[in-house]
Amino acid sequence: MSQRKRSKGSGLSQGGDGDEDFNQSQMPTHSQVQRNLERRSQDQVNQKVSELVQFLLVKDQKKIPIKRADMLKKVIREYRDVYSEIVNRAGKTLQQVFGLQLVEIDTKHHIYILTSDLPRAEGENLHRDNQTAKLGLLLIILSFIFMKGNTAKDGAVWEFLRRLRVQPGERHEVFGDVKKLVTEEFVRQKYLEITPIPLTDPPEFSYQWGPRAAKETSKRDVLRFVAKIQGKDPTFWMSQYNEAEATP
Amino acid sequence: MSEASGSHDLFSSQSSGAESGRLSLPSTSGNGAVPRHDQQQRLSSRPRPPASGEDGEEPEEAGESPRPPESAEGAGDDRSRRIIRNQYRELIYNVQQNREDMLSSKSNRLTEALEEANKLFSGVSCAREAALDAQFLVLASNLGKEKANELRSEMTAFDSLAFAEDLLTFMGINRIEVEENDSDSEGTSGGYLPSNAWHKLGEETEKYFRRAPSFHYMLGSFKSDPPVPRQRIERQKKATGGEEKRAMPAQLKKMEESHQEATEKEVERILGLLQTHFKNDPDTPISFFDLVIDPNSFARTVENIFHVSFIIRDGFARLKLDDDKLPIIEPSKDNVGGEDDRSTGARNQVVISLNHQEWKEIVETYEITEPMISPPHHRNEEEMEIA
């Protein structure tokens, strides 16, 4: 019964709110969407687009990636048959109005993040919170990983952080539980990817860039940062420089 | 036929007791060719060795080497095989423990370990040892892969130490002249990081990120009202989180004290009562029941007994049976005396049981009209007033 209400338009889905509903195979194709669009009033569709834009902006506060399933369930709902059109328009709105980009970082599970289209403006950050400091820590870790060849062992990373007075066991005065911040928060935000190394006992992990890091910054930028801090030219590290130039 | 089946049974029972996936060969098999055939068949259809890549070898090995059925030779061979297995396990353990050493580009230890394994392998004739060899091979190849990875980055020698130092400088570290150079051994440089150090670094790093600024309604929305108080509470909790560690023990102490206090206060009060009585009347011991029984409340009677037991435990008073075999209580001189008693003599334990009926009978028999231990004033819990 509930299925009826949910799937107007092109015949979709068997279930209710489950994620299985939103499989690629069951999403309407582009031509289907265009046809379905004609059935709806423009106002209604635009309304949904606005709602989606607001939803995305709020969801992005914590920097946790947004799942397509959430978007469909909470906002789009019965307009699922024109889903792709709504998302596209929302993306355009975000870009033109806010200068933000809606990026799909996982095409298999359909996970999105918001990044900024514009370069960072000069001037002091008015919103004083912990985010700035966390970003500093994150960039340090990302630089370390990159300069060490795009992957680093957890032992090496924490050893490096120790030299900066950041210990996993102690409570840091700025970051609090650093271990949790790095291994949980950064990973959940998709800035870092931590994978266990097989056949190690006690288990060791390898740290790599997460998809969000790849989208929000670049190897070139990171190398620039390292070069600035160390007062050298980026070409000082030849292989890293070449790699950075090669990656768009 | 029966022989074959007999050995088959022996075989299967043994293999069921063996480690998973590994067949233990029967130590004595008096039968000739038949069991060997069975074993060979079994081995080739065996599920798997613990590692990849060695699959082909094992059935071959099983086929090639003759299985010594005689016990004398079997024992000798068993021993040497056990030795080989032991050596393999030791080698694997060594490699695992000295991982960092093996990975260092300066050491040749991984190659040496591989050579040793190679030597060991020449003595291997059975599947079990070959399995261990396979396990070692997996371990070594993983290490080799990691080593190769490290080799690549080392080519452009990224000095993480220098990077860390430069970062600290950027953050505005105050390098104080420190006398004791223990900081060097710890791997951290001496100096004092200002409180805005990380913030300063963060501001610089923001330039390198294309991060969408967090969107917050300036004046809040209707719906965000409920979350706001929650956030405040969370922040308060987090703010005190650091001091939580300090606060919590203090809090706990307080609670415990308040619990303790109530009991201890009572005990002390009763002790005071006792001692006053004895001061007035030093030679007459008090009847236990006279002391503890409260004719008005059974519950308070039980509490009194409870409190008195503390006094006795701490040695301030003693319980004895008088000539009529009725319990009496008398003070002991001081705590020291009490402790001596405890240590020299055996610790005595007495269990007193008292039910409602008995309590009533005692009240009647002893003609107790008022409690010797007056009920405390500040207790506001429910008092059971039993008429």
XYZ file of C-alpha atoms in Angstrom:
635
model
C 0.000 0.000 0.000
C 2.686 2.453 0.969
C 4.451 1.646 -2.247
C 1.652 3.187 -4.196
C 2.029 6.513 -2.485
C 5.741 6.563 -2.943
C 6.184 5.648 -6.526
C 4.205 7.902 -8.700
C 5.186 8.138 -12.269
C 7.478 5.505 -13.610
C 7.076 2.205 -11.925
C 9.704 1.964 -9.276
C 10.732 -0.011 -6.278
C 9.240 -2.700 -4.209
C 9.983 -1.617 -0.731
C 9.305 1.300 1.558
C 12.133 3.372 2.836
C 14.927 0.885 2.508
C 18.131 1.770 0.829
C 17.609 -1.021 -1.636
C 14.951 1.134 -3.176
C 17.455 3.600 -4.375
C 19.597 1.324 -6.403
C 20.958 2.660 -9.595
C 18.997 0.131 -11.517
C 15.752 1.402 -10.132
C 16.377 5.082 -10.626
C 14.706 6.545 -13.641
C 16.839 7.082 -16.661
C 17.486 10.472 -18.108
C 14.798 10.222 -20.738
C 12.340 8.948 -18.198
C 13.134 11.915 -15.997
C 12.529 14.333 -18.794
C 9.189 12.762 -19.452
C 8.289 12.807 -15.792
C 9.212 16.432 -15.559
C 6.500 17.358 -17.906
C 3.970 15.927 -15.545
C 4.951 18.148 -12.683
C 4.500 21.830 -12.310
C 7.628 23.888 -12.436
C 6.802 25.560 -9.156
C 6.625 22.275 -7.357
C 9.921 21.133 -8.743
C 11.615 24.419 -7.916
C 10.259 24.198 -4.419
C 11.886 20.844 -4.022
C 15.123 22.212 -5.412
C 15.177 24.961 -2.784
C 14.448 22.493 -0.056
C 17.272 20.311 -1.217
C 19.676 23.235 -1.273
C 18.821 24.110 2.314
C 19.057 20.494 3.324
C 22.513 20.164 1.835
C 23.760 23.357 3.428
C 22.654 22.277 6.861
C 23.831 18.728 6.471
C 27.254 19.943 5.532
C 27.804 21.733 8.832
C 29.542 18.799 10.394
C 31.354 17.932 7.190
C 30.006 14.424 7.224
C 29.284 13.271 3.687
C 25.654 13.205 2.619
C 24.093 10.062 1.306
C 21.777 10.091 -1.637
C 19.424 7.852 0.283
C 19.048 10.539 2.908
C 18.312 13.136 0.298
C 15.681 10.976 -1.259
C 14.059 9.992 1.958
C 14.007 13.329 3.687
C 13.556 15.859 0.947
C 12.765 14.535 -2.448
C 10.373 11.817 -1.411
C 7.578 11.472 -3.880
C 9.462 13.437 -6.486
C 11.882 10.609 -6.868
C 11.035 10.137 -10.448
C 12.594 13.484 -11.276
C 15.348 13.037 -8.735
C 18.303 13.572 -10.991
C 16.892 16.791 -12.345
C 16.341 18.146 -8.849
C 19.873 17.276 -7.811
C 21.332 18.867 -10.890
C 19.424 22.068 -10.372
C 20.341 22.139 -6.724
C 23.968 21.772 -7.680
C 23.682 24.640 -10.089
C 22.007 26.824 -7.503
C 24.699 26.069 -4.986
C 27.318 26.976 -7.474
C 25.785 30.156 -8.760
C 24.423 31.505 -5.514
C 26.864 30.234 -2.911
C 29.944 29.376 -4.847
C 29.789 25.818 -3.593
C 30.142 22.637 -5.512
C 28.194 19.471 -4.959
C 30.632 16.658 -5.595
C 29.921 12.963 -5.636
C 32.868 11.314 -3.969
C 31.529 7.787 -4.128
C 29.731 6.860 -7.271
C 28.914 3.387 -6.074
C 27.203 4.357 -2.846
C 26.272 7.825 -3.996
C 27.797 9.994 -1.349
C 28.171 13.721 -1.759
C 30.132 16.550 -0.235
C 30.137 20.275 -0.637
C 33.330 22.016 -1.568
C 34.052 25.613 -2.264
C 34.403 26.780 -5.811
C 36.169 29.962 -4.909
C 39.666 30.380 -3.597
C 39.906 31.246 0.020
C 39.504 34.944 0.625
C 42.093 36.832 2.555
C 41.171 38.137 5.905
C 40.595 36.851 9.340
C 38.216 34.091 10.016
C 35.290 35.574 11.850
C 33.830 32.331 13.040
C 36.036 31.474 15.971
C 35.884 27.846 16.778
C 37.976 24.780 16.841
C 37.603 24.087 13.163
C 40.585 26.176 12.185
C 42.962 24.425 14.501
C 41.660 21.028 13.425
C 42.274 21.984 9.842
C 45.862 22.764 10.722
C 46.334 19.359 12.242
C 44.685 17.744 9.258
C 46.892 19.484 6.745
C 49.962 18.448 8.657
C 48.884 14.844 8.547
C 48.007 15.064 4.870
C 51.369 16.612 4.062
C 53.164 13.915 5.974
C 51.295 11.217 4.137
C 51.909 12.775 0.755
C 55.587 13.451 1.276
C 56.046 9.884 2.447
C 54.659 8.514 -0.764
C 50.877 8.743 -0.374
C 50.690 6.203 2.378
C 52.077 6.133 5.869
C 51.951 3.671 8.707
C 50.106 4.694 11.807
C 53.239 4.282 13.873
C 55.103 6.745 11.695
C 52.253 9.259 11.720
C 51.908 9.305 15.484
C 55.656 9.423 15.922
C 55.683 12.521 13.761
C 52.804 14.082 15.665
C 54.578 13.434 18.906
C 57.268 15.845 17.859
C 54.572 18.465 17.616
C 53.471 17.776 21.172
C 50.443 15.832 20.084
C 50.139 12.506 21.830
C 47.420 9.948 21.308
C 47.237 9.010 24.945
C 47.065 12.455 26.485
C 44.318 14.966 26.385
C 45.461 17.825 24.170
C 44.533 21.286 25.321
C 43.318 22.330 21.909
C 42.140 19.096 20.342
C 41.039 17.053 23.287
C 41.003 13.399 22.407
C 43.377 13.572 19.459
C 43.243 9.899 18.678
C 39.490 10.063 18.345
C 39.720 13.184 16.248
C 42.121 11.654 13.790
C 40.914 8.095 13.618
C 37.208 8.757 13.854
C 36.229 12.275 12.971
C 38.607 12.810 10.101
C 37.799 9.391 8.736
C 34.072 9.935 8.970
C 34.446 13.236 7.190
C 36.346 11.371 4.510
C 39.476 13.416 4.922
C 41.530 10.411 5.876
C 41.348 6.782 5.042
C 42.695 4.313 7.551
C 42.974 0.720 6.499
C 44.422 -2.156 8.470
C 47.529 -3.786 7.105
C 46.900 -7.495 6.718
C 48.817 -10.071 8.664
C 50.245 -7.726 11.225
C 50.147 -8.563 14.859
C 49.550 -6.312 16.752
C 47.426 -4.820 13.994
C 48.883 -1.833 12.190
C 47.112 0.619 9.965
C 48.013 2.566 6.909
C 46.906 6.161 6.559
C 45.988 7.619 3.209
C 44.187 10.613 1.826
C 40.450 10.329 1.880
C 38.267 11.338 -1.036
C 37.291 14.639 0.536
C 40.912 15.602 0.954
C 41.514 14.879 -2.697
C 38.680 17.206 -3.642
C 39.296 20.023 -1.219
C 42.977 20.331 -1.703
C 45.574 19.040 -4.068
C 49.030 17.564 -3.975
C 50.328 20.722 -5.491
C 48.829 22.849 -2.735
C 50.132 20.564 -0.080
C 53.600 20.639 -1.534
C 53.352 24.404 -1.633
C 52.497 24.385 2.042
C 55.423 22.176 2.941
C 57.755 24.283 0.851
C 56.537 27.448 2.505
C 56.987 26.076 5.985
C 60.444 24.823 5.272
C 61.449 27.841 3.264
C 62.389 25.881 0.204
C 61.264 25.650 -3.353
C 58.750 22.925 -4.168
C 61.160 21.526 -6.709
C 63.456 20.633 -3.859
C 61.552 17.402 -3.543
C 61.777 16.256 -7.113
C 59.660 13.151 -7.152
C 56.911 14.658 -5.061
C 56.963 17.715 -7.281
C 56.613 15.625 -10.402
C 53.821 13.656 -8.909
C 52.038 16.798 -7.811
C 52.312 18.350 -11.230
C 51.047 15.204 -12.848
C 47.928 15.045 -10.732
C 45.264 17.552 -11.768
C 39.440 -55.427 3.601
C 38.891 -55.254 7.259
C 42.451 -54.195 7.655
C 41.977 -51.382 5.261
C 38.867 -50.199 6.929
C 40.567 -50.553 10.257
C 43.365 -48.302 9.218
C 40.890 -45.997 7.669
C 39.199 -45.609 10.980
C 42.493 -45.006 12.667
C 43.258 -42.493 10.041
C 40.060 -40.565 10.300
C 40.077 -40.495 14.050
C 43.552 -39.121 14.026
C 42.857 -36.560 11.428
C 39.849 -35.326 13.317
C 42.098 -34.565 16.186
C 44.662 -32.822 14.038
C 44.951 -29.096 13.533
C 42.591 -27.704 11.007
C 43.612 -28.425 7.504
C 46.630 -30.415 8.504
C 46.763 -34.155 8.555
C 48.865 -35.804 11.183
C 50.351 -38.969 9.902
C 49.733 -42.001 12.048
C 52.877 -42.634 13.987
C 52.694 -46.331 13.601
C 50.998 -47.887 10.723
C 51.777 -51.503 10.600
C 49.932 -51.902 7.364
C 51.749 -51.594 4.165
C 50.743 -49.957 0.972
C 47.077 -49.435 1.604
C 47.270 -46.672 4.164
C 49.854 -44.844 2.146
C 47.528 -44.754 -0.791
C 44.750 -43.454 1.373
C 46.974 -40.763 2.745
C 48.114 -39.661 -0.628
C 44.578 -39.409 -1.822
C 43.613 -37.482 1.230
C 46.435 -35.045 0.822
C 45.641 -34.192 -2.718
C 42.049 -33.499 -1.858
C 42.978 -31.465 1.190
C 41.261 -28.121 1.470
C 44.169 -25.745 1.446
C 47.517 -24.872 2.806
C 47.570 -21.720 4.846
C 49.040 -19.601 2.098
C 48.724 -19.169 -1.580
C 51.262 -20.207 -4.099
C 52.408 -23.345 -2.484
C 49.463 -25.423 -3.504
C 51.209 -27.307 -6.170
C 54.037 -28.348 -3.993
C 52.329 -30.242 -1.270
C 50.731 -33.119 -3.102
C 54.013 -33.436 -4.930
C 55.890 -33.581 -1.713
C 53.528 -36.154 -0.307
C 53.903 -38.254 -3.378
C 57.662 -38.071 -3.572
C 58.810 -38.915 -0.114
C 58.289 -42.432 1.140
C 56.480 -42.532 4.394
C 58.455 -44.485 6.919
C 56.035 -46.825 8.543
C 58.420 -48.352 11.048
C 58.355 -46.842 14.464
C 62.100 -46.490 14.905
C 62.666 -44.556 11.747
C 59.362 -42.817 12.209
C 60.435 -41.466 15.572
C 63.728 -40.149 14.248
C 62.103 -38.557 11.322
C 59.403 -37.105 13.509
C 61.985 -35.507 15.675
C 63.829 -33.898 12.834
C 60.567 -32.687 11.392
C 59.622 -31.246 14.706
C 62.929 -29.468 14.791
C 62.342 -28.032 11.360
C 58.890 -26.866 12.345
C 60.349 -25.287 15.412
C 62.951 -23.467 13.418
C 60.346 -22.188 11.041
C 58.201 -20.921 13.840
C 61.163 -19.224 15.390
C 62.022 -17.612 12.107
C 58.485 -16.352 11.652
C 58.414 -15.019 15.175
C 61.721 -13.276 14.683
C 60.603 -11.622 11.530
C 57.399 -10.428 13.130
C 59.132 -9.021 16.155
C 61.829 -7.239 14.259
C 59.576 -5.764 11.666
C 60.910 -2.265 11.900
C 64.450 -3.473 11.663
C 63.717 -5.533 8.592
C 62.021 -2.614 6.939
C 64.906 -0.259 7.388
C 66.683 0.256 4.143
C 70.011 -0.048 5.838
C 69.535 -3.608 6.962
C 69.860 -6.753 4.975
C 67.988 -8.783 7.504
C 65.079 -9.585 5.291
C 67.376 -11.143 2.717
C 69.120 -13.102 5.430
C 65.824 -14.371 6.739
C 64.834 -15.467 3.275
C 68.097 -17.308 2.840
C 67.618 -19.053 6.124
C 64.149 -20.124 5.131
C 65.575 -21.422 1.902
C 68.041 -23.543 3.783
C 65.350 -24.865 6.056
C 63.208 -25.738 3.118
C 65.751 -28.160 1.785
C 65.031 -30.337 4.773
C 61.307 -30.208 4.327
C 59.641 -33.359 3.187
C 56.122 -33.201 4.435
C 53.164 -30.979 3.985
C 53.085 -29.636 7.493
C 56.471 -28.041 7.288
C 55.799 -26.824 3.819
C 52.739 -25.066 5.166
C 54.890 -23.226 7.653
C 57.253 -22.323 4.899
C 54.353 -20.903 2.947
C 53.307 -18.860 5.935
C 56.747 -17.434 6.214
C 56.803 -16.645 2.539
C 53.643 -14.588 2.808
C 55.082 -12.673 5.722
C 58.336 -12.031 3.937
C 56.694 -10.911 0.742
C 54.481 -8.460 2.612
C 57.512 -7.003 4.241
C 59.227 -6.862 0.895
C 56.359 -4.922 -0.568
C 56.441 -2.430 2.257
C 60.130 -2.061 1.942
C 59.791 -1.358 -1.752
C 57.188 1.276 -0.985
C 59.460 2.990 1.436
C 62.287 2.873 -0.990
C 60.422 5.052 -3.423
C 59.845 7.941 -1.044
C 63.272 7.792 0.422
C 64.695 8.795 -2.884
C 63.770 12.390 -2.280
C 64.545 12.185 1.401
C 61.677 13.977 3.084
C 62.998 14.911 6.464
C 60.037 14.769 8.756
C 62.062 15.934 11.705
C 63.040 19.135 9.986
C 59.452 19.596 8.894
C 58.244 19.222 12.450
C 60.783 21.720 13.686
C 59.830 24.212 11.016
C 56.191 23.770 11.878
C 56.878 24.531 15.493
C 58.799 27.605 14.476
C 55.906 28.709 12.347
C 53.524 28.234 15.232
C 55.647 30.601 17.222
C 57.477 28.400 19.627
C 59.541 30.079 22.262
C 62.719 28.207 22.469
C 63.909 28.552 26.016
C 67.454 27.631 26.883
C 66.920 24.381 28.651
C 69.727 23.017 30.770
C 68.859 19.365 30.906
C 68.723 17.955 27.458
C 66.359 15.142 28.289
C 63.978 16.645 25.771
C 66.248 15.483 22.994
C 66.021 11.911 24.088
C 62.267 12.159 24.148
C 62.326 13.340 20.601
C 60.642 16.654 21.279
C 62.453 19.931 21.209
C 62.490 22.180 24.190
C 60.434 25.270 24.143
C 57.088 26.685 24.908
C 54.217 26.722 22.477
C 51.961 29.726 22.784
C 48.296 29.047 23.286
C 47.232 30.256 19.880
C 49.873 28.174 18.134
C 47.497 25.758 16.498
C 45.100 28.493 15.597
C 47.835 30.376 13.858
C 48.767 27.312 11.891
C 45.141 26.658 11.104
C 44.670 30.079 9.640
C 47.539 29.485 7.288
C 46.266 26.087 6.267
C 42.824 27.368 5.458
C 44.301 28.884 2.365
C 45.152 25.501 1.025
C 41.709 24.034 1.361
C 38.676 24.650 -0.733
C 36.389 23.947 2.109
C 32.779 24.956 2.038
C 32.172 27.272 4.953
C 29.746 25.908 7.474
C 26.328 27.252 7.018
C 24.554 28.501 10.108
C 21.407 30.491 10.332
C 22.303 33.825 11.815
C 19.285 34.157 13.992
C 18.527 30.490 14.275
C 15.406 28.837 13.035
C 12.422 27.553 14.896
C 13.472 24.028 14.550
C 16.961 24.569 15.820
C 15.761 25.661 19.237
C 15.680 22.252 20.844
C 19.173 21.382 19.636
C 20.624 24.573 21.049
C 20.185 23.679 24.698
C 21.480 20.246 23.936
C 24.587 21.752 22.445
C 25.075 23.882 25.489
C 24.828 20.913 27.731
C 27.203 19.034 25.529
C 29.649 21.886 25.564
C 29.437 22.148 29.281
C 30.096 18.518 29.581
C 32.984 18.803 27.217
C 34.304 21.878 28.952
C 34.395 20.053 32.187
C 35.625 17.012 30.405
C 39.185 17.955 30.955
C 38.555 18.606 34.541
C 36.284 15.674 34.643
C 39.136 13.544 35.567
C 39.803 15.787 38.467
C 36.229 16.501 39.270
C 35.064 12.970 39.277
C 37.247 11.607 42.006
C 36.368 14.583 44.138
C 32.726 13.995 43.537
C 32.944 10.353 44.234
C 34.782 11.012 47.416
C 32.054 13.286 48.498
C 29.388 10.749 47.865
C 31.220 8.045 49.600
C 31.890 10.277 52.496
C 28.284 11.151 52.848
C 27.433 7.488 52.909
C 30.254 6.746 55.220
C 29.491 9.682 57.352
C 26.035 8.557 58.112
C 27.153 5.164 59.258
C 30.246 6.371 60.979
C 28.433 9.125 62.696
C 25.972 6.672 64.037
C 28.676 4.337 65.153
C 30.510 7.098 66.869
C 27.409 8.310 68.533
C 26.648 4.888 69.868
C 30.189 4.464 70.984
C 29.882 7.711 72.837
C 26.733 6.467 74.513
C 28.417 3.262 75.517
C 31.398 5.000 76.953
C 29.267 7.423 78.894
C 27.421 4.514 80.410
C 30.605 2.818 81.381
C 32.048 5.935 82.854
C 29.103 6.172 85.121
C 29.161 2.534 85.929
C 32.546 1.108 85.181
C 32.091 -2.351 86.531
C 28.745 -3.414 85.273
C 28.718 -4.588 81.748
C 25.620 -3.781 79.821
C 23.361 -6.435 78.583
C 23.563 -6.565 74.857
C 19.873 -6.638 74.424
C 19.335 -3.770 76.752
C 21.636 -1.774 74.583
C 20.409 -2.536 71.151
C 16.769 -3.336 71.436
C 14.427 -0.574 70.557
C 10.981 -1.524 71.800
C 9.355 0.809 69.362
C 10.905 -0.265 66.150
C 12.196 -3.602 64.944
C 14.031 -1.983 62.086
C 15.899 0.347 64.367
C 16.846 -2.575 66.535
C 18.464 -4.245 63.596
C 20.244 -1.031 62.715
C 21.532 -0.738 66.231
C 22.923 -4.210 66.099
C 24.579 -3.286 62.837
C 26.200 -0.223 64.293
C 27.296 -2.021 67.425
C 28.972 -4.642 65.302
C 31.235 -1.934 63.948
C 32.241 -0.971 67.419
C 33.077 -4.532 68.197
C 34.943 -4.970 64.973
C 37.092 -1.982 65.713
C 37.812 -3.330 69.107
C 36.247 -0.643 71.218
C 33.990 -3.085 72.927
C 33.697 -6.778 73.488
C 30.795 -9.114 73.443
C 30.784 -11.849 76.030
C 28.415 -14.325 77.518
C 27.784 -13.791 81.171
C 27.081 -16.433 83.767
C 23.563 -16.795 82.604
C 24.756 -17.303 79.064
C 23.283 -14.022 78.015
C 25.289 -11.684 75.849
C 26.807 -8.648 77.462
C 28.897 -5.902 76.079
C 31.799 -4.252 77.792
C 34.339 -1.747 76.626
C 37.876 -2.727 75.893
C 40.617 -0.349 76.965
C 41.756 1.090 73.692
C 42.131 0.312 70.079
C 45.572 -1.177 70.513
C 44.308 -3.726 72.913
C 41.630 -4.589 70.470
C 44.087 -5.083 67.668
C 46.260 -7.297 69.754
C 43.329 -9.429 70.568
C 42.563 -9.738 66.975
C 45.979 -10.628 65.850
C 46.831 -13.115 68.561
C 43.550 -14.828 68.882
C 41.452 -16.101 66.108
C 39.051 -13.712 64.533
C 35.681 -14.509 65.903
C 32.559 -14.199 63.982
C 29.137 -14.350 65.398
C 25.921 -14.503 63.547
C 22.946 -13.189 65.385
C 19.568 -13.825 63.984
C 16.594 -11.998 65.187
C 13.141 -12.114 63.838
C 10.118 -10.095 64.641
C 8.684 -12.631 67.018
C 11.904 -13.014 68.933
C 12.271 -9.279 69.160
C 8.850 -9.005 70.727
C 9.647 -11.743 73.176
C 12.851 -10.075 74.198
C 11.085 -6.804 74.744
C 8.655 -8.539 77.019
C 11.179 -10.634 78.837
C 13.624 -7.889 79.455
C 10.884 -5.412 80.078
C 12.504 -2.852 77.879
C 10.421 0.243 77.785
C 12.678 2.702 76.075
C 15.602 2.345 73.778
C 19.029 2.896 75.151
C 20.203 4.160 71.837
C 18.077 7.096 71.048
C 17.015 7.343 67.462
C 18.988 9.943 65.517
C 17.214 13.194 64.800
C 18.182 14.077 61.283
C 17.118 10.911 59.619
C 14.338 11.741 57.259
C 13.828 8.335 55.729
C 10.744 6.447 56.623
C 10.794 5.334 60.226
C 8.895 2.279 60.922
C 6.939 3.049 63.986
C 5.664 -0.179 65.305
C 3.477 0.187 68.238
